[in-house]
PDB file of N, CA and C in Angstrom:
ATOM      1  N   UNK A  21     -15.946   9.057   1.131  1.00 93.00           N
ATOM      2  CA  UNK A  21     -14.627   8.702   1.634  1.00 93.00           C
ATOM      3  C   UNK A  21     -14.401   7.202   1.416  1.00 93.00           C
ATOM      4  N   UNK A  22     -13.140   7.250   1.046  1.00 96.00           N
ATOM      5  CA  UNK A  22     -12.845   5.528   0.928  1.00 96.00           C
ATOM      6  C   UNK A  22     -11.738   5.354   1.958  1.00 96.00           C
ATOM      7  N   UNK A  23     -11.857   4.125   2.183  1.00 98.00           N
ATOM      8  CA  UNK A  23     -10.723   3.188   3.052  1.00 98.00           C
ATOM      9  C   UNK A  23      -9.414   2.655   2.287  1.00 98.00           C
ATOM     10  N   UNK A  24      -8.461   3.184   2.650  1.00 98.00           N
ATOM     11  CA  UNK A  24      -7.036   2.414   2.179  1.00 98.00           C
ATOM     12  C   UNK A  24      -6.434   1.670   2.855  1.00 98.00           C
ATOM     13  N   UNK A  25      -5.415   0.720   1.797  1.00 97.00           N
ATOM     14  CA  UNK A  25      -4.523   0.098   2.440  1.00 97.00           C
ATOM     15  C   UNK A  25      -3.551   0.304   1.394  1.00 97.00           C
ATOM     16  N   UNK A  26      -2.510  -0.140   2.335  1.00 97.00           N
ATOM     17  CA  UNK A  26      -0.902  -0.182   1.530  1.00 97.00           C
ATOM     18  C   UNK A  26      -0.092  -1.961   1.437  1.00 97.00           C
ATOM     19  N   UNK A  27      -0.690  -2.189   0.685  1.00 97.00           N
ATOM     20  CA  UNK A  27       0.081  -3.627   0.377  1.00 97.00           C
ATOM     21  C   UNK A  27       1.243  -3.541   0.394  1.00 97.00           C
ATOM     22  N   UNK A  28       2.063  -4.685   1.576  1.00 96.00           N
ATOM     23  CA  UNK A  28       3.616  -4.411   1.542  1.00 96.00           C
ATOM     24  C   UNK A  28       4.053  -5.327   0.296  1.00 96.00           C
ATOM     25  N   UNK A  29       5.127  -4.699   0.026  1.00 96.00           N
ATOM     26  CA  UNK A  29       6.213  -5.174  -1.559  1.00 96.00           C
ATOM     27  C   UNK A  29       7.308  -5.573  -1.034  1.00 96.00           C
ATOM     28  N   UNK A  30       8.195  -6.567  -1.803  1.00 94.00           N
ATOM     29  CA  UNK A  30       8.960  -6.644  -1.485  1.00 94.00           C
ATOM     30  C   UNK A  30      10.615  -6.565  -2.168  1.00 94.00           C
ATOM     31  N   UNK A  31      11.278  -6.404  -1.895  1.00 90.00           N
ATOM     32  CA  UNK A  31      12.499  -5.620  -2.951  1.00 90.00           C
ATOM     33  C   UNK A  31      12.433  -5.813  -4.094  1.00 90.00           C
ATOM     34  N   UNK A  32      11.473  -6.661  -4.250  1.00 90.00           N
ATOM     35  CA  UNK A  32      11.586  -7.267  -5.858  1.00 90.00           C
ATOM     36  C   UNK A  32      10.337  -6.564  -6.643  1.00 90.00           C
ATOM     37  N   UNK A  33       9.493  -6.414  -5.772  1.00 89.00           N
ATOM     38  CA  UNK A  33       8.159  -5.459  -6.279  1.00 89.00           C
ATOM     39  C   UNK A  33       6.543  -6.297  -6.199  1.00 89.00           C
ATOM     40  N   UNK A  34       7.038  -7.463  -5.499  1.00 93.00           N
ATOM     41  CA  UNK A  34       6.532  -8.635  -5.315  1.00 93.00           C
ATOM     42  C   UNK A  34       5.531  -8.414  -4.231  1.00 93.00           C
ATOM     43  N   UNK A  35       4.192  -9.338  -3.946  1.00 95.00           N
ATOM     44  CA  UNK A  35       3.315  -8.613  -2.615  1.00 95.00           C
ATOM     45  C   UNK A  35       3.907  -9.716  -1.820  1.00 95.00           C
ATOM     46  N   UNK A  36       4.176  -9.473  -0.630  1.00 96.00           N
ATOM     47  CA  UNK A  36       4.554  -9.963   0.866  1.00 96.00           C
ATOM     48  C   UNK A  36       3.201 -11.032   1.177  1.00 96.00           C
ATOM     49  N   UNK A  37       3.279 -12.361   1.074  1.00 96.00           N
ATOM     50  CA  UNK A  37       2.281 -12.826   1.810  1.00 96.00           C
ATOM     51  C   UNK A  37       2.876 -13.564   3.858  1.00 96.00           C
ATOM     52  N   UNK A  38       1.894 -13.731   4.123  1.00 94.00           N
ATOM     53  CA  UNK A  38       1.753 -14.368   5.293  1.00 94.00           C
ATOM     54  C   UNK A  38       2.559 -15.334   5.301  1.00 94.00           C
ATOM     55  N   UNK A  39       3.480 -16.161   5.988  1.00 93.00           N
ATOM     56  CA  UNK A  39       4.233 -17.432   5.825  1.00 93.00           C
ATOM     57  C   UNK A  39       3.130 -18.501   6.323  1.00 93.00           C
ATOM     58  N   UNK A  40       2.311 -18.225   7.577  1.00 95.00           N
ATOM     59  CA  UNK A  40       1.100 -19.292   8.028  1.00 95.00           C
ATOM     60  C   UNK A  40      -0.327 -19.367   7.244  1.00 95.00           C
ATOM     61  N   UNK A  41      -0.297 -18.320   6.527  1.00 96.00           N
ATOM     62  CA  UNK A  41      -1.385 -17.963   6.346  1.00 96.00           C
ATOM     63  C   UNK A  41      -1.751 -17.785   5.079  1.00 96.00           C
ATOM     64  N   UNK A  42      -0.955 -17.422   4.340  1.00 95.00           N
ATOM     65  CA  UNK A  42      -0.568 -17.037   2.964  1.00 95.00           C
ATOM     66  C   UNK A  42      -1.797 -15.703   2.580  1.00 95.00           C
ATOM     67  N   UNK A  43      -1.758 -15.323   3.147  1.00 95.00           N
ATOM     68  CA  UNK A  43      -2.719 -13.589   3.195  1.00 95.00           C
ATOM     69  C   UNK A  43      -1.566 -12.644   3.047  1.00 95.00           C
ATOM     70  N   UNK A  44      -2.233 -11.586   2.210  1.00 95.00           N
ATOM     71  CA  UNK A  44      -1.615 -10.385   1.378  1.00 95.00           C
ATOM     72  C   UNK A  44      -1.270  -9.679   2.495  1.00 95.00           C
ATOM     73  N   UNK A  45       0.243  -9.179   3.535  1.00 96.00           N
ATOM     74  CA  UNK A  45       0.313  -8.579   3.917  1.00 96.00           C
ATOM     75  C   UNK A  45       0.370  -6.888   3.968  1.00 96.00           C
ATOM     76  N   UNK A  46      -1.254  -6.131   4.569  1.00 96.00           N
ATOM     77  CA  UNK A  46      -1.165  -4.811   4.376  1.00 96.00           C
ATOM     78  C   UNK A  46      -1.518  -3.915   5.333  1.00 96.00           C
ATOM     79  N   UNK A  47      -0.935  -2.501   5.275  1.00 96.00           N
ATOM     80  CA  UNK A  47      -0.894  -1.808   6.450  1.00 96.00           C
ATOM     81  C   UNK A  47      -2.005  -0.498   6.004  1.00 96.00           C
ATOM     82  N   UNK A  48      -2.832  -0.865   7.042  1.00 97.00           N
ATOM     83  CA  UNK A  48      -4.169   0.359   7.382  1.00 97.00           C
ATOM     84  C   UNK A  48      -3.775   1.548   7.479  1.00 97.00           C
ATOM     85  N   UNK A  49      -4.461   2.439   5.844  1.00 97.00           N
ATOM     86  CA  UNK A  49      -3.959   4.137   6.076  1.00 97.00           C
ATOM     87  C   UNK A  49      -5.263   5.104   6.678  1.00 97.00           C
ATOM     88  N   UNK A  50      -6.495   4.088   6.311  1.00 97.00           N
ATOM     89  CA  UNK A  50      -7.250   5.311   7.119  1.00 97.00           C
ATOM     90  C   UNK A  50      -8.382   5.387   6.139  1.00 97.00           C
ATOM     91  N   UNK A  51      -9.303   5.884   6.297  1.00 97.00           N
ATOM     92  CA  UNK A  51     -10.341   6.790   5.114  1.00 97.00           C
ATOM     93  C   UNK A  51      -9.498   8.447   4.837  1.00 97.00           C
ATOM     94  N   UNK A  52      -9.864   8.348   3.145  1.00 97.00           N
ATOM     95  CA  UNK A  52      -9.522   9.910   2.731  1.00 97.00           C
ATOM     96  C   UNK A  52     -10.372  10.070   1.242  1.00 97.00           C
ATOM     97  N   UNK A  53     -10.287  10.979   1.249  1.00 97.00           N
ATOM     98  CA  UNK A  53     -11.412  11.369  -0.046  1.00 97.00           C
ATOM     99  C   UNK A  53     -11.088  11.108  -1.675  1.00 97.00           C
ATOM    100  N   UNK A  54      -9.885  11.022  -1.394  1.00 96.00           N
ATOM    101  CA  UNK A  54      -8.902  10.401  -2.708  1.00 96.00           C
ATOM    102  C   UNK A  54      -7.839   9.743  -2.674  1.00 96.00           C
ATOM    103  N   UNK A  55      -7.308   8.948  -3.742  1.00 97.00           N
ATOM    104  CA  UNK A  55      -6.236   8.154  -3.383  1.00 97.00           C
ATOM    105  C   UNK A  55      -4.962   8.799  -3.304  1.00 97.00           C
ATOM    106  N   UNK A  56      -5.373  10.110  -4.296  1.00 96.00           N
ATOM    107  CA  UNK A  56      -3.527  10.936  -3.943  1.00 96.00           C
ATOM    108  C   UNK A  56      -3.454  11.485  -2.340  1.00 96.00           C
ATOM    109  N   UNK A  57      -4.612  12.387  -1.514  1.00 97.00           N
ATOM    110  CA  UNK A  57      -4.369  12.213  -0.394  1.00 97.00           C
ATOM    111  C   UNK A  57      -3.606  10.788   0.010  1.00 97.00           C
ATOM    112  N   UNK A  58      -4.712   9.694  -0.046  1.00 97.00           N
ATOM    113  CA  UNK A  58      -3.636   8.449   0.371  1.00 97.00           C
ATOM    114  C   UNK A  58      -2.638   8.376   0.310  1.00 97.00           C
ATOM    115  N   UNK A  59      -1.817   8.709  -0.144  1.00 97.00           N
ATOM    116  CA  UNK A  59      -0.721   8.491  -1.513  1.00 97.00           C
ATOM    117  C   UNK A  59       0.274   9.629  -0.057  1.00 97.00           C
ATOM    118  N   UNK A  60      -0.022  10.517  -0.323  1.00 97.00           N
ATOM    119  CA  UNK A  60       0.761  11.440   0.436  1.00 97.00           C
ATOM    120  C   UNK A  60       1.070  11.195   1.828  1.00 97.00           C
ATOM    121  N   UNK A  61      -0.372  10.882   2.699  1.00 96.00           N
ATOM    122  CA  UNK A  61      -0.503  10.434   3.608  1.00 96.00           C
ATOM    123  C   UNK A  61       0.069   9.334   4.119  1.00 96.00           C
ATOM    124  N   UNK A  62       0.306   8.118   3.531  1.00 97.00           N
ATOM    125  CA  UNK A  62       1.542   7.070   3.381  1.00 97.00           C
ATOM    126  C   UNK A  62       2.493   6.878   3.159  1.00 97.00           C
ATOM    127  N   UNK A  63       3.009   8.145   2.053  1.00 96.00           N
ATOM    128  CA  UNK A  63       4.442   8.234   1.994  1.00 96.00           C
ATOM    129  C   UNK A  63       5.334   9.133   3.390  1.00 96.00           C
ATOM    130  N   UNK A  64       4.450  10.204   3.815  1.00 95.00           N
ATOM    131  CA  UNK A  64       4.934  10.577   5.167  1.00 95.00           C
ATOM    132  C   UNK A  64       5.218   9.771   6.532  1.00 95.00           C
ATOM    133  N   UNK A  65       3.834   8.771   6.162  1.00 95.00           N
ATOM    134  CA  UNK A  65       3.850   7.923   7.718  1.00 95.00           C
ATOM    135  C   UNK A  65       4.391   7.048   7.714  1.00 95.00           C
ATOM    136  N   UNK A  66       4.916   6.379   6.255  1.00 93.00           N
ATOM    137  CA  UNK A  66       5.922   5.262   6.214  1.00 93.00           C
ATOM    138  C   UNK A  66       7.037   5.505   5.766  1.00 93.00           C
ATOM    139  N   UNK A  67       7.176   6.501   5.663  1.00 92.00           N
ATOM    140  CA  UNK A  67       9.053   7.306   5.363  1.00 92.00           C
ATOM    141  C   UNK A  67       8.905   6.625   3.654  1.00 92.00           C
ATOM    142  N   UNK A  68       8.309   7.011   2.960  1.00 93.00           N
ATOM    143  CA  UNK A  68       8.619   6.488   1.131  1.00 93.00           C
ATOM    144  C   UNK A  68       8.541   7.907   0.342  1.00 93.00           C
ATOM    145  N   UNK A  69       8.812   7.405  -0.835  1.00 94.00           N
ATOM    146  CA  UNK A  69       8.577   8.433  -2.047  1.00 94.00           C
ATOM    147  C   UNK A  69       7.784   7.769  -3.009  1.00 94.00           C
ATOM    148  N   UNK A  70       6.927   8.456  -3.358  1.00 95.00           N
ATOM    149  CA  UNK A  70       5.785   8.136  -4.094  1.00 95.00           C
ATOM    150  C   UNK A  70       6.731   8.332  -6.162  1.00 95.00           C
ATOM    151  N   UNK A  71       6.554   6.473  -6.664  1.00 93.00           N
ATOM    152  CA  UNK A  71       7.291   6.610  -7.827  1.00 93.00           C
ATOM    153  C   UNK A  71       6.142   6.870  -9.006  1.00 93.00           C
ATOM    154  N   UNK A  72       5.363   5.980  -8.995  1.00 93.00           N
ATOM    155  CA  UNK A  72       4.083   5.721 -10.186  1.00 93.00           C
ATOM    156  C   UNK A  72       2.794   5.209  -9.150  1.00 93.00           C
ATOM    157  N   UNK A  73       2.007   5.713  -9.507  1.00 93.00           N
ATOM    158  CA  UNK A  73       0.946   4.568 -10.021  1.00 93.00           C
ATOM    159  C   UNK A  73       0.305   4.092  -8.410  1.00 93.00           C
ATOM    160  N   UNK A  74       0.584   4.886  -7.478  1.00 94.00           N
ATOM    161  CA  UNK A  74       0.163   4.321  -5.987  1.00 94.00           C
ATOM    162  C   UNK A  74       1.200   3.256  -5.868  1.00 94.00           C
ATOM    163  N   UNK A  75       2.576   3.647  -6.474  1.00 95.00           N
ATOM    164  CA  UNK A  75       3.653   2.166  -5.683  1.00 95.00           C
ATOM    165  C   UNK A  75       4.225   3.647  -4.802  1.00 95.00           C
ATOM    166  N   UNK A  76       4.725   3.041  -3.870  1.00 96.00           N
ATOM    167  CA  UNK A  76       5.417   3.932  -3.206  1.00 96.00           C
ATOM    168  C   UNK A  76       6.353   3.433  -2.953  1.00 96.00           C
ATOM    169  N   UNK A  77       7.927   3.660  -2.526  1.00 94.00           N
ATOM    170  CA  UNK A  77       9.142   2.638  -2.147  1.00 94.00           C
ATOM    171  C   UNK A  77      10.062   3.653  -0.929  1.00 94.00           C
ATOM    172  N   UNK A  78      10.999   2.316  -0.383  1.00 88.00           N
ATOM    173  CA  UNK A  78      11.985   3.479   1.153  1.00 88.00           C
ATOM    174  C   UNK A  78      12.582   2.863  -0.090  1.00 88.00           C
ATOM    175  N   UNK A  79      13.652   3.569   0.644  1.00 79.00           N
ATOM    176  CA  UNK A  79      15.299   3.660   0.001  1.00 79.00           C
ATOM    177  C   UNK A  79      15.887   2.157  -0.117  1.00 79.00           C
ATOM    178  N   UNK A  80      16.963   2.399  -0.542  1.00 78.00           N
ATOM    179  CA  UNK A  80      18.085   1.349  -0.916  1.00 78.00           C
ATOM    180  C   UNK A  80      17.488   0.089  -1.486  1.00 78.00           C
ATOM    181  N   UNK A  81      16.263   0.241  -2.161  1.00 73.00           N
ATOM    182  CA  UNK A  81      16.001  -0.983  -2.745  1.00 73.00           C
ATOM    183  C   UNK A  81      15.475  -2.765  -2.040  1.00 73.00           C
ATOM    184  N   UNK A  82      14.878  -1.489  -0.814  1.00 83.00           N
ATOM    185  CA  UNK A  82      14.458  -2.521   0.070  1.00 83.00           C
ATOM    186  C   UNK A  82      12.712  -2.734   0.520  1.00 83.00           C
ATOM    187  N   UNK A  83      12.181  -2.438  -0.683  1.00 91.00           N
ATOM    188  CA  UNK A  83      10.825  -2.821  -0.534  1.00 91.00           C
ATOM    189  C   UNK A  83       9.499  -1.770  -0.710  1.00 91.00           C
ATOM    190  N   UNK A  84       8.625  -1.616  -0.663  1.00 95.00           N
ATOM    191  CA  UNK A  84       7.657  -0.720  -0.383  1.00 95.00           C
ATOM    192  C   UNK A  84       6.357  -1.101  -0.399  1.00 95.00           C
ATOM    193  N   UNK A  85       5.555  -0.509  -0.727  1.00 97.00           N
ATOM    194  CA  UNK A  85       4.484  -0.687  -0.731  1.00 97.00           C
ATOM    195  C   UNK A  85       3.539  -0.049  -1.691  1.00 97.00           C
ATOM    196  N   UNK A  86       1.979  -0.759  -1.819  1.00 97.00           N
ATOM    197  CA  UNK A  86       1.462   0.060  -3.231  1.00 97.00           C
ATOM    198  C   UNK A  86       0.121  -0.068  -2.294  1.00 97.00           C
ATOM    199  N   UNK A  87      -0.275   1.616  -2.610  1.00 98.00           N
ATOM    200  CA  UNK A  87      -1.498   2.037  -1.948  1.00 98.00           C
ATOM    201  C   UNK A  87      -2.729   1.849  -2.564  1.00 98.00           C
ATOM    202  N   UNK A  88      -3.802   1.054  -2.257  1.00 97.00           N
ATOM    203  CA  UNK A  88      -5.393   0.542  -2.712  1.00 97.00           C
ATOM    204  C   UNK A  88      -6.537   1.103  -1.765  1.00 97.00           C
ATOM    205  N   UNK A  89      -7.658   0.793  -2.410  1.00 96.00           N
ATOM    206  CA  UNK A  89      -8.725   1.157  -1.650  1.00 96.00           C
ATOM    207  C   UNK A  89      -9.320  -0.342  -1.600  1.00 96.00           C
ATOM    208  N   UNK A  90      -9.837  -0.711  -0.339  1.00 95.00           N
ATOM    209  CA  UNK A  90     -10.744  -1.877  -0.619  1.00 95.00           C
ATOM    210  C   UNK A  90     -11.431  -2.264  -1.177  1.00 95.00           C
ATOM    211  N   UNK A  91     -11.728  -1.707  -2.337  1.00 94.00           N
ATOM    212  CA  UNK A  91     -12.347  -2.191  -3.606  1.00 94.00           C
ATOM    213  C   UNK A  91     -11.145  -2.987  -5.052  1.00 94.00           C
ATOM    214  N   UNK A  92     -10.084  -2.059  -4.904  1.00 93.00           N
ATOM    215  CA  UNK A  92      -8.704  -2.973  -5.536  1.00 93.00           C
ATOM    216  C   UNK A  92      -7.803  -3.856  -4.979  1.00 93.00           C
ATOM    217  N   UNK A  93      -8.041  -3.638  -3.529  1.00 94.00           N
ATOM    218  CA  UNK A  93      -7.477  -5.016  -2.705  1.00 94.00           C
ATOM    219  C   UNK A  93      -8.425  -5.916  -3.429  1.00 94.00           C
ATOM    220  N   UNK A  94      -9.678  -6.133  -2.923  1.00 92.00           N
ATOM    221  CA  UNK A  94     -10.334  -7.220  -3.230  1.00 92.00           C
ATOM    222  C   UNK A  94     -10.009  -8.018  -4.602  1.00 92.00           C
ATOM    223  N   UNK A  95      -9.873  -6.768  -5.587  1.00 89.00           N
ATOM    224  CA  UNK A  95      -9.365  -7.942  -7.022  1.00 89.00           C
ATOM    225  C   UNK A  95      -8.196  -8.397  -7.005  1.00 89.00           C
ATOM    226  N   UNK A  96      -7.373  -8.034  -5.392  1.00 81.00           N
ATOM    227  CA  UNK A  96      -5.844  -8.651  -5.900  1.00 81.00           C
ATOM    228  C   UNK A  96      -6.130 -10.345  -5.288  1.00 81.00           C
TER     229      UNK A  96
END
């Protein structure tokens, strides 16, 4: 099992950092056995639709997020 996170994006497709801190803001999905579980599992709990590639986005062009395991956080 691996650990995910969902790096928040921002309308532009851009990663959200910290304003004090300048750290990658991201939201804890959990351990799951694969990343498409992840994938699913995040698009339900954060209201998105899954487009490509572990990006996931809400509506109207207002941001989303792209789902990692702590092994691809780390190279961001």
């Amino acid at each position: 099992m691996l650990r995910f996170l969902a790096v928040i994006l921002n309308s532009g497709g851009g990663v959200v950092r910290d304003d004090t801190s300048n750290e990658i803001q991201v939201k804890e999905l959990g351990e799951f056995e694969s990343k498409e579980l992840a994938i699913d599992n995040a698009c339900a709990s954060l209201k998105c639709e899954h487009i490509t590639k572990g990006i996931i986005v809400r509506g109207n062009n207002t941001g989303g997020y792209m789902v990692c395991d702590t092994q691809e956080f780390a190279e961001l």
